[in-house]
XYZ file of C-alpha atoms in Angstrom:
649
model
C 26.143 -9.232 31.093
C 22.771 -10.955 31.407
C 21.003 -7.807 30.224
C 23.298 -7.435 27.205
C 22.794 -11.102 26.330
C 19.001 -10.715 26.566
C 19.091 -7.652 24.293
C 21.246 -9.510 21.778
C 18.941 -12.522 21.777
C 15.924 -10.265 21.358
C 17.449 -8.441 18.390
C 18.434 -11.770 16.878
C 14.901 -13.145 17.282
C 13.432 -10.051 15.636
C 15.877 -10.205 12.723
C 15.353 -13.932 12.222
C 11.567 -13.571 12.270
C 11.583 -10.652 9.838
C 13.815 -12.504 7.379
C 11.900 -15.758 7.788
C 8.700 -13.956 6.785
C 10.248 -12.710 3.536
C 7.894 -13.185 0.591
C 7.535 -11.217 -2.655
C 5.010 -8.402 -2.728
C 2.970 -7.302 -5.729
C 4.967 -4.679 -7.623
C 2.041 -2.460 -8.600
C -1.772 -2.380 -8.549
C -3.277 -4.645 -11.178
C -6.375 -6.533 -12.241
C -5.350 -10.182 -12.366
C -6.739 -13.691 -12.451
C -6.247 -15.420 -9.110
C -6.232 -19.219 -9.246
C -5.285 -21.211 -6.196
C -6.270 -22.916 -2.955
C -8.359 -21.240 -0.291
C -6.428 -21.138 2.970
C -8.882 -19.233 5.162
C -12.375 -17.762 4.997
C -13.564 -14.989 7.312
C -17.250 -14.019 6.991
C -17.948 -10.338 7.691
C -21.767 -10.244 7.797
C -21.909 -6.696 9.197
C -20.235 -5.437 6.002
C -21.869 -7.975 3.644
C -18.400 -9.273 2.755
C -16.403 -12.477 2.938
C -12.621 -12.216 3.328
C -10.784 -15.016 1.544
C -7.068 -15.806 1.838
C -5.803 -17.678 -1.231
C -2.538 -19.484 -1.947
C -2.081 -18.852 -5.718
C -0.742 -21.563 -7.985
C 2.979 -21.469 -8.738
C 3.918 -19.590 -11.886
C 0.874 -17.312 -11.784
C 2.983 -14.193 -11.323
C 1.381 -13.487 -7.951
C 2.671 -13.430 -4.369
C 2.461 -16.729 -2.451
C -0.448 -15.473 -0.338
C -3.235 -13.118 -1.482
C -6.206 -11.797 0.473
C -9.356 -10.613 -1.309
C -12.771 -9.409 -0.205
C -15.823 -10.832 -1.924
C -19.378 -9.550 -1.766
C -21.465 -11.994 0.239
C -23.806 -12.362 -2.752
C -20.876 -13.535 -4.930
C -19.964 -16.463 -2.682
C -20.842 -19.709 -4.408
C -21.447 -23.216 -3.134
C -18.302 -25.170 -2.337
C -16.238 -22.096 -1.427
C -14.624 -23.316 1.768
C -11.219 -23.950 3.245
C -9.229 -26.194 0.923
C -11.258 -25.305 -2.167
C -9.514 -24.605 -5.468
C -10.953 -21.415 -6.971
C -10.485 -19.075 -9.895
C -11.597 -15.426 -9.983
C -10.696 -11.978 -11.217
C -9.613 -9.411 -8.657
C -8.238 -5.915 -8.428
C -5.075 -6.312 -6.360
C -2.675 -3.853 -4.817
C 0.441 -4.105 -2.640
C -0.213 -3.924 1.130
C -0.293 -0.181 1.844
C 2.066 1.384 4.396
C 0.929 3.952 6.945
C -0.866 6.697 5.027
C 0.245 9.468 7.412
C 2.557 9.573 10.455
C 0.959 7.684 13.340
C -1.544 5.767 11.191
C -1.972 1.983 11.041
C 0.867 0.329 9.124
C -0.755 -2.561 7.284
C 2.408 -3.205 5.242
C 4.212 -4.288 8.421
C 1.358 -6.521 9.538
C 1.048 -8.082 6.069
C 4.813 -8.692 5.900
C 4.789 -10.941 8.967
C 1.640 -12.684 7.718
C 3.361 -13.234 4.314
C 0.459 -11.491 2.536
C 1.794 -10.020 -0.704
C -1.377 -8.462 -2.136
C -4.874 -7.466 -1.068
C -7.895 -6.350 -3.028
C -11.478 -6.905 -4.140
C -12.683 -9.930 -6.061
C -15.285 -9.868 -8.829
C -18.027 -12.300 -9.734
C -18.184 -14.937 -11.015
C -16.143 -17.019 -8.600
C -15.397 -20.398 -10.175
C -14.963 -23.285 -7.744
C -12.749 -25.811 -9.519
C -12.750 -28.195 -6.574
C -15.012 -27.681 -3.543
C -13.560 -27.415 -0.081
C -14.932 -28.257 3.337
C -18.710 -27.879 2.970
C -19.289 -26.185 6.299
C -15.803 -25.050 7.202
C -14.003 -26.070 10.371
C -15.525 -26.346 13.820
C -14.871 -22.644 14.442
C -16.804 -21.598 11.332
C -19.664 -23.998 12.098
C -19.947 -22.773 15.678
C -19.924 -19.130 14.538
C -22.652 -19.836 11.970
C -24.728 -21.641 14.624
C -24.474 -18.739 17.076
C -25.285 -16.030 14.506
C -28.305 -18.079 13.424
C -29.557 -18.036 17.018
C -28.953 -14.326 17.709
C -29.438 -11.578 15.128
C -27.165 -8.699 14.221
C -24.504 -7.453 16.588
C -25.846 -9.595 19.408
C -24.901 -12.708 17.461
C -21.556 -11.083 16.604
C -20.767 -10.413 20.270
C -21.800 -13.943 21.252
C -19.577 -15.321 18.467
C -16.673 -13.125 19.591
C -16.952 -14.535 23.114
C -17.113 -18.149 21.923
C -14.895 -18.256 18.828
C -13.181 -14.867 18.622
C -14.971 -14.020 15.354
C -16.105 -10.358 15.399
C -17.239 -10.136 11.770
C -20.976 -9.895 12.546
C -20.692 -6.875 14.874
C -22.094 -3.723 13.251
C -19.728 -0.782 12.880
C -21.750 1.570 15.091
C -21.926 -1.015 17.879
C -18.205 -1.726 17.591
C -17.449 2.010 17.768
C -19.688 2.382 20.821
C -17.877 -0.475 22.596
C -14.529 1.131 21.761
C -15.552 4.620 22.918
C -16.958 3.191 26.144
C -13.716 1.329 26.894
C -15.368 -2.077 26.501
C -13.672 -3.257 23.296
C -11.405 -5.580 25.291
C -14.452 -7.729 26.036
C -14.646 -8.633 22.330
C -11.026 -9.766 22.073
C -10.548 -13.222 23.546
C -7.902 -12.797 26.240
C -7.360 -13.389 29.943
C -10.930 -12.644 31.006
C -12.408 -15.233 28.651
C -9.780 -17.935 29.178
C -10.043 -17.516 32.955
C -13.822 -17.823 32.798
C -13.574 -20.979 30.667
C -10.995 -22.564 32.991
C -12.886 -21.617 36.158
C -16.199 -22.901 34.813
C -14.616 -26.192 33.732
C -12.947 -26.717 37.101
C -16.153 -25.861 38.969
C -18.259 -28.317 36.962
C -15.671 -31.129 37.054
C -14.987 -30.930 40.774
C -18.719 -30.780 41.617
C -19.553 -33.775 39.432
C -16.648 -35.893 40.708
C -17.465 -35.007 44.315
C -20.808 -36.811 43.909
C -18.858 -40.111 43.890
C -17.685 -40.596 47.493
C -15.302 -43.470 46.701
C -13.433 -41.307 44.163
C -13.521 -38.188 46.340
C -11.818 -40.049 49.206
C -9.055 -41.662 47.141
C -8.260 -39.026 44.478
C -7.166 -35.414 44.863
C -10.057 -33.847 43.007
C -8.532 -30.340 42.671
C -5.678 -31.850 40.656
C -8.123 -33.618 38.358
C -10.119 -30.404 37.978
C -6.906 -28.490 37.252
C -6.027 -30.957 34.489
C -9.508 -30.542 33.014
C -9.091 -26.763 33.225
C -5.781 -27.007 31.370
C -7.416 -29.004 28.577
C -10.221 -26.411 28.444
C -7.700 -23.570 28.148
C -5.843 -25.287 25.292
C -9.045 -26.250 23.490
C -10.520 -22.762 23.842
C -7.299 -21.222 22.493
C -7.344 -23.481 19.443
C -11.065 -22.867 18.898
C -10.679 -19.077 18.883
C -7.915 -19.054 16.295
C -4.819 -18.864 18.495
C -4.385 -15.085 18.533
C -1.512 -13.582 20.533
C -3.594 -12.412 23.562
C -5.293 -15.804 23.743
C -1.997 -17.679 23.603
C -0.579 -15.447 26.323
C -3.626 -16.065 28.480
C -3.472 -19.803 27.833
C 0.195 -19.953 28.869
C -0.564 -17.913 31.972
C -3.495 -20.161 32.859
C -1.366 -23.293 32.522
C 1.306 -21.753 34.754
C -1.322 -20.785 37.349
C -2.713 -24.328 37.356
C 0.793 -25.773 37.691
C 1.543 -23.424 40.596
C -1.687 -24.383 42.346
C -0.889 -28.050 41.890
C 2.601 -27.502 43.337
C 1.293 -25.466 46.255
C 3.043 -22.276 45.133
C 1.763 -18.714 44.873
C 0.071 -18.635 41.493
C -0.450 -15.063 40.275
C 2.847 -13.137 40.316
C 4.783 -10.849 38.012
C 6.985 -13.848 37.155
C 3.865 -15.385 35.636
C 3.410 -12.284 33.478
C 7.061 -12.398 32.461
C 6.840 -16.076 31.488
C 3.845 -15.411 29.240
C 5.626 -12.451 27.648
C 8.741 -14.539 27.007
C 6.766 -17.183 25.139
C 5.171 -14.588 22.864
C 8.426 -12.668 22.276
C 10.353 -15.802 21.361
C 7.758 -17.070 18.891
C 6.209 -13.822 17.590
C 8.575 -10.940 18.418
C 6.732 -8.649 15.999
C 3.720 -8.766 18.322
C 5.554 -6.516 20.793
C 5.031 -3.564 18.440
C 1.279 -4.202 18.204
C -1.504 -2.755 20.308
C -2.899 -6.190 21.234
C 0.280 -7.357 23.005
C 0.827 -4.028 24.719
C -2.739 -3.645 25.968
C -2.937 -7.234 27.175
C 0.331 -7.242 29.096
C -0.062 -3.722 30.466
C -3.448 -4.652 31.923
C -2.330 -7.886 33.596
C 0.951 -6.359 34.838
C -0.942 -3.427 36.370
C -3.428 -5.755 38.090
C -0.759 -8.064 39.525
C 1.541 -5.215 40.607
C -1.379 -3.438 42.299
C -2.582 -6.430 44.286
C 0.950 -7.515 45.217
C 1.471 -4.183 46.989
C 1.354 -4.830 50.767
C -0.923 -1.877 51.489
C -3.454 -2.883 48.836
C -3.337 -6.494 50.005
C -4.033 -5.309 53.564
C -6.961 -3.139 52.467
C -8.793 -5.721 50.376
C -7.597 -9.037 51.790
C -9.975 -11.453 53.578
C -10.696 -10.783 57.240
C -13.272 -11.488 59.904
C -16.429 -9.379 59.893
C -19.928 -9.059 58.466
C -20.501 -10.302 54.956
C -21.483 -6.877 53.677
C -18.014 -5.638 54.618
C -16.544 -8.234 52.264
C -18.934 -7.135 49.521
C -17.892 -3.493 49.944
C -14.216 -4.485 49.897
C -14.801 -6.442 46.708
C -16.515 -3.489 45.028
C -13.763 -1.150 46.175
C -11.101 -3.519 44.865
C -12.895 -3.768 41.519
C -13.175 0.025 41.228
C -9.535 0.622 42.154
C -8.415 -2.101 39.759
C -10.478 -0.548 36.962
C -8.973 2.891 37.569
C -5.411 1.541 37.620
C -5.956 -0.518 34.468
C -7.506 2.466 32.665
C -4.508 4.597 33.648
C -2.102 1.897 32.441
C -3.892 1.434 29.118
C -4.531 5.103 28.336
C -1.035 5.893 26.914
C -1.180 2.790 24.716
C -4.683 3.616 23.465
C -3.682 7.197 22.681
C -0.494 6.106 20.884
C -2.201 3.533 18.664
C -5.789 4.773 18.364
C -5.429 8.515 19.178
C -8.358 8.375 21.588
C -8.702 8.085 25.355
C -11.831 6.912 27.150
C -12.902 8.813 30.255
C -15.658 6.631 31.716
C -14.151 3.246 30.920
C -13.414 2.293 34.542
C -17.004 2.911 35.635
C -18.438 1.097 32.610
C -16.215 -1.931 33.208
C -17.453 -2.293 36.790
C -20.809 -3.270 35.290
C -19.690 -4.796 31.985
C -17.061 -7.240 33.267
C -19.329 -9.018 35.805
C -22.181 -8.956 33.286
C -20.003 -10.637 30.661
C -18.195 -13.065 32.971
C -21.021 -14.214 35.234
C -24.110 -13.767 33.055
C -23.483 -13.704 29.293
C -20.761 -16.349 29.009
C -22.408 -18.916 31.349
C -25.790 -18.447 29.658
C -24.228 -18.889 26.235
C -22.377 -22.015 27.371
C -25.611 -23.479 28.773
C -27.456 -22.653 25.555
C -24.801 -24.343 23.408
C -24.839 -27.387 25.688
C -28.646 -27.694 25.507
C -28.984 -27.069 21.755
C -28.228 -30.710 20.767
C -31.286 -31.833 22.731
C -33.480 -28.946 21.559
C -33.685 -27.128 24.917
C -31.546 -24.080 24.186
C -34.330 -21.585 23.369
C -34.694 -20.143 26.884
C -30.942 -19.720 27.558
C -30.529 -18.060 24.153
C -33.369 -15.657 24.965
C -31.713 -14.764 28.266
C -28.353 -14.390 26.513
C -29.972 -12.034 24.026
C -31.366 -9.884 26.851
C -27.979 -9.739 28.595
C -26.152 -8.718 25.402
C -28.811 -6.071 24.740
C -28.059 -4.679 28.206
C -24.322 -4.672 27.412
C -24.892 -2.795 24.139
C -27.243 -0.331 25.850
C -24.531 0.374 28.424
C -21.907 0.857 25.686
C -24.075 3.288 23.711
C -25.075 5.229 26.838
C -21.449 5.687 27.879
C -20.338 6.480 24.309
C -23.005 9.210 24.009
C -22.093 10.827 27.342
C -20.362 14.224 27.044
C -16.598 13.821 27.019
C -16.749 10.036 26.866
C -13.844 9.947 24.434
C -11.084 12.505 24.021
C -9.414 12.720 20.591
C -5.686 13.471 20.632
C -3.177 13.837 17.777
C -0.407 11.336 17.093
C 1.867 10.938 20.086
C 5.659 11.214 19.597
C 7.340 7.833 19.915
C 9.783 9.273 22.453
C 6.930 10.354 24.727
C 5.344 6.915 24.490
C 8.671 5.206 25.248
C 9.178 7.417 28.323
C 5.737 6.517 29.676
C 6.282 2.791 29.024
C 9.654 2.856 30.807
C 8.197 4.764 33.741
C 5.200 2.443 34.001
C 7.339 -0.694 33.924
C 9.698 0.786 36.509
C 6.765 1.470 38.864
C 5.303 -2.002 38.331
C 8.427 -4.159 38.573
C 10.284 -2.718 41.557
C 9.177 -3.866 45.027
C 10.903 -1.159 47.100
C 10.776 2.613 47.214
C 12.904 2.656 44.058
C 9.619 2.210 42.200
C 8.766 5.863 42.869
C 11.527 6.970 40.518
C 9.381 5.720 37.638
C 7.018 8.646 38.183
C 9.629 10.952 36.620
C 9.742 9.514 33.076
C 6.016 8.743 33.302
C 5.174 12.385 34.030
C 7.711 13.624 31.475
C 6.251 11.454 28.712
C 2.695 12.478 29.576
C 3.591 16.184 29.566
C 5.404 15.770 26.238
C 2.396 14.026 24.691
C -0.072 16.628 25.972
C 2.130 19.503 24.775
C 2.441 18.049 21.266
C 0.324 20.262 18.984
C -2.091 18.789 16.492
C -0.805 18.993 12.899
C -2.087 21.882 10.799
C -1.697 19.842 7.618
C -1.866 16.080 7.042
C -1.041 14.699 3.585
C -1.401 11.028 2.649
C 1.481 9.235 0.983
C -0.245 9.134 -2.413
C -0.940 12.883 -2.356
C -4.643 12.387 -3.065
C -5.989 13.345 0.332
C -5.192 15.980 2.914
C -6.730 17.540 5.980
C -5.943 21.155 6.852
C -6.983 23.081 9.970
C -9.014 26.111 8.963
C -10.836 28.719 11.049
C -13.954 26.544 10.891
C -12.163 23.300 11.845
C -10.297 20.441 10.174
C -11.343 20.218 6.518
C -10.893 17.468 3.917
C -9.692 18.215 0.380
C -11.797 15.735 -1.617
C -15.545 15.538 -1.147
C -15.707 11.834 -2.094
C -13.051 10.453 0.239
C -13.961 7.009 1.583
C -15.068 6.298 5.128
C -11.743 4.712 6.059
C -9.762 7.701 4.787
C -12.009 10.151 6.624
C -11.758 8.234 9.893
C -7.997 7.726 9.606
C -7.245 11.402 8.903
C -9.600 12.525 11.685
C -8.056 10.186 14.264
C -4.417 10.965 13.484
C -5.219 14.675 13.373
C -6.853 14.659 16.797
C -10.364 15.339 15.462
C -13.331 13.741 17.219
C -15.949 13.243 14.527
C -16.198 13.791 10.791
C -13.877 16.349 9.158
C -15.478 19.210 7.239
C -15.233 19.762 3.483
C -12.597 22.233 2.363
C -14.769 23.545 -0.467
C -17.342 24.736 2.102
C -14.896 26.818 4.173
C -14.898 30.607 3.996
C -11.091 30.875 3.887
C -10.749 28.409 0.981
C -11.248 28.861 -2.766
C -11.825 25.636 -4.659
C -12.463 24.591 -8.228
C -12.909 21.113 -9.642
C -9.126 20.834 -10.079
C -7.521 22.685 -7.150
C -8.018 24.421 -3.800
C -6.220 27.351 -2.192
C -6.664 27.890 1.551
C -5.118 30.387 3.965
C -4.223 29.097 7.434
C -3.410 31.353 10.404
C -0.666 29.871 12.601
C 2.409 31.134 14.376
C 1.404 34.769 13.981
C 1.203 34.716 10.197
C -0.858 33.406 7.298
C 0.205 30.280 5.396
C -1.160 29.597 1.944
C -1.689 25.971 0.888
C -2.324 24.974 -2.731
C -3.574 21.442 -3.448
C -4.689 19.771 -6.669
C -7.914 17.767 -6.671
C -7.806 15.980 -10.024
C -5.455 14.612 -12.667
C -6.825 16.762 -15.482
C -4.242 18.971 -17.250
C -3.706 22.446 -15.805
C -2.166 25.287 -17.809
C 1.591 25.528 -17.190
C 1.492 29.289 -16.563
C -1.416 28.921 -14.144
C 0.199 26.224 -11.978
C 3.599 27.965 -11.936
C 2.011 31.280 -11.012
C -0.033 29.686 -8.233
C 3.078 27.981 -6.846
C 4.895 31.315 -6.526
C 2.297 32.735 -4.114
C 1.844 29.512 -2.088
C 3.850 28.401 0.931
C 2.957 24.720 0.510
C 1.941 22.898 -2.670
C 0.455 19.380 -2.515
C -0.269 17.188 -5.530
C -0.449 13.517 -6.404
C 1.087 14.291 -9.827
C 4.610 15.354 -10.763
C 4.686 19.140 -10.764
C 6.865 21.176 -13.132
C 10.384 22.075 -12.038
C 9.385 25.723 -12.332
C 6.736 25.202 -9.616
C 8.628 26.620 -6.654
C 6.545 27.373 -3.558
C 7.954 29.458 -0.758
C 8.417 26.484 1.581
C 7.228 22.937 0.783
C 6.665 21.166 -2.505
C 4.920 17.862 -1.822
C 4.265 16.394 -5.251
C 4.174 12.752 -6.362
C 7.946 12.090 -6.563
C 8.627 13.732 -3.204
C 5.798 11.887 -1.430
C 7.010 8.559 -2.812
C 10.278 9.209 -0.971
C 8.823 10.615 2.240
C 5.495 8.827 2.543
C 2.708 10.682 4.340
C 3.563 14.058 5.856
C 2.349 15.958 8.931
C 3.109 19.684 9.217
C 2.848 22.082 12.170
C 3.083 25.618 10.798
C 3.725 27.411 14.100
C 6.903 25.448 14.853
C 7.869 24.530 11.297
C 7.942 20.835 12.253
C 7.609 18.355 9.376
C 7.106 14.676 10.223
C 7.259 11.975 7.540
C 6.383 8.289 7.456
C 9.726 7.359 5.911
C 13.027 8.494 7.329
C 16.604 8.571 6.077
C 18.221 5.186 6.564
C 14.942 3.402 7.301
C 15.712 -0.165 6.208
C 12.716 -2.137 7.461
C 12.206 -5.025 5.033
C 8.527 -4.255 4.369
C 9.488 -0.795 3.046
C 11.681 -2.225 0.289
C 10.481 -5.813 -0.220
C 11.241 -8.137 -3.113
C 8.493 -7.646 -5.671
C 6.737 -9.778 -8.233
C 5.011 -8.476 -11.331
C 1.435 -9.540 -12.062
C 2.311 -10.315 -15.685
C 4.307 -13.378 -14.637
C 7.805 -11.964 -15.067
C 8.740 -13.505 -11.729
C 10.236 -12.038 -8.603
C 12.602 -9.128 -8.916
C 15.578 -8.516 -6.707
C 15.131 -6.636 -3.478
C 14.611 -2.970 -4.143
C 17.659 -0.789 -3.624
C 15.657 2.398 -3.219
C 17.138 3.192 0.154
C 17.932 6.731 1.082
C 21.619 7.490 0.945
C 23.181 10.795 1.905
C 22.720 12.233 -1.579
C 19.068 11.207 -1.687
C 18.452 12.802 1.684
C 20.138 16.005 0.523
C 17.881 16.153 -2.519
C 14.819 15.509 -0.364
C 15.733 18.065 2.305
C 12.859 20.427 2.977
C 13.745 24.038 3.628
C 11.741 26.602 5.508
C 11.110 30.143 4.331
C 14.204 31.415 6.174
C 16.458 28.865 4.507
C 17.069 26.514 7.437
C 16.925 22.828 6.587
C 14.136 20.888 8.273
């Protein structure tokens, strides 16, 4: 009964949150005038951009919240939070996942009530200036990046304020491939360091006053100061979900210490999860929540095990024995955390780090005990003009961290690329992992079954032979020479997204350069060997008119035809016809030729609100009613894809 009630409350919280976030979305791409109040500014120095979130004026024919990127050179004086601005921008609705397994920005934007995104053009007119230097977070970030150049300033800012905009792309990729990206996201490590440092300083300073030390319980005073530090640090870094979880956990730990109870338990993890799920239930589907809670649950479950506690617990003996036990505990913890996070990383990012545990043995102490204290000392001494030496030492330490990340990222096999994992396999591994972590008796061993089953299912899942984006403009096909991209001028994001979801480590090749492909300016034909036979794929590359006889004749000899345009009814390939109208119903498509499996972004009966949101037209016609373009039985029948032997797929 309790379990059923919890499930019902959870579903109700999700439904309520999704409906509460309802806001109209831009109906179609458009160039429009955006006039409104600046809600948030996010500098992205590494990309020479500034991301601005604007609340448009009522009656402008725009969604209630719009996010645009501006070139850093186009930012004018007075453009700050609270400013009233006017600019021209090319806007588009938040895009859904381009292919199965890709990042779904439409879902993220729905819960953030962002109805349009795009690029702004100069000039940017500031009707009324905002805060001249931004809030304390923006001022602190600007101060840090002025002290340290490039990615080193970006990493220092990420540790202090959670702002990662100044980290160069190659350095960010190296940190991710080395398994060190968690150091850049403010979470338990950073909050714990801030609380511990505050308590250490407070209790040492107060202990210098004997009268107070005799009459007052100093640990309680230090715990209260640590609680204030945790709350202040959370507010300073923007209040992201991992930071809030860590703040709640820290407050519970401090309360347990004050009450004389055992502080770090799985109940602590559960309490932090409950707070997040009640307030932001959508976070459960995100990588940040899953990575954060999987890591802390694995650590607590490991060290609560009686055998592990006996191995690494304090005991009498030489000091070097304690040092070796500490190093062994750190290594074992790193291995367990890497194993716990690997399924989540593969599911969301399609990559698994191999040397992450070893790299973290060096990186975590370097960050916690060297970089963060030096940065705190430098910030404390800057007001009196004595921060130069600590900043120089901080710079050296961050250089060492980046050198470690690049060395690990360049090592052979440092990162393994895998294709999109089936959701069922991921769910089986999550259930098995939670079962192993939460049980205290031998029942926990039963979790190995679903864990192993999910892992085997994920490993056995073949990489797709063909990936087609939802707009039909881009595709990747596996040729004899490797995965090849249809369009030569695809953007960096599109290339990276198609490579990651297709299980390709590195840049995809160009289809026009492959020996088994024949390409013109308007179309490509490629033959793919899979499942003991050859499959012919025809794809258009432009919107220029093609002779009716030519396109119909090419369709007859092709197994799969892909186009962003509407193809003639007479275009009848032997298996799949993925033209504009079909892709608008299915979204992106992944195809495995050997098994005949076809996976789509959209499914029959999929009624998530961000897939059919209320829309608003940029010409000021006002919001339209919620779209009714849901797939009924007749729609699904029309969209059914049939294989060459006539079976519906």
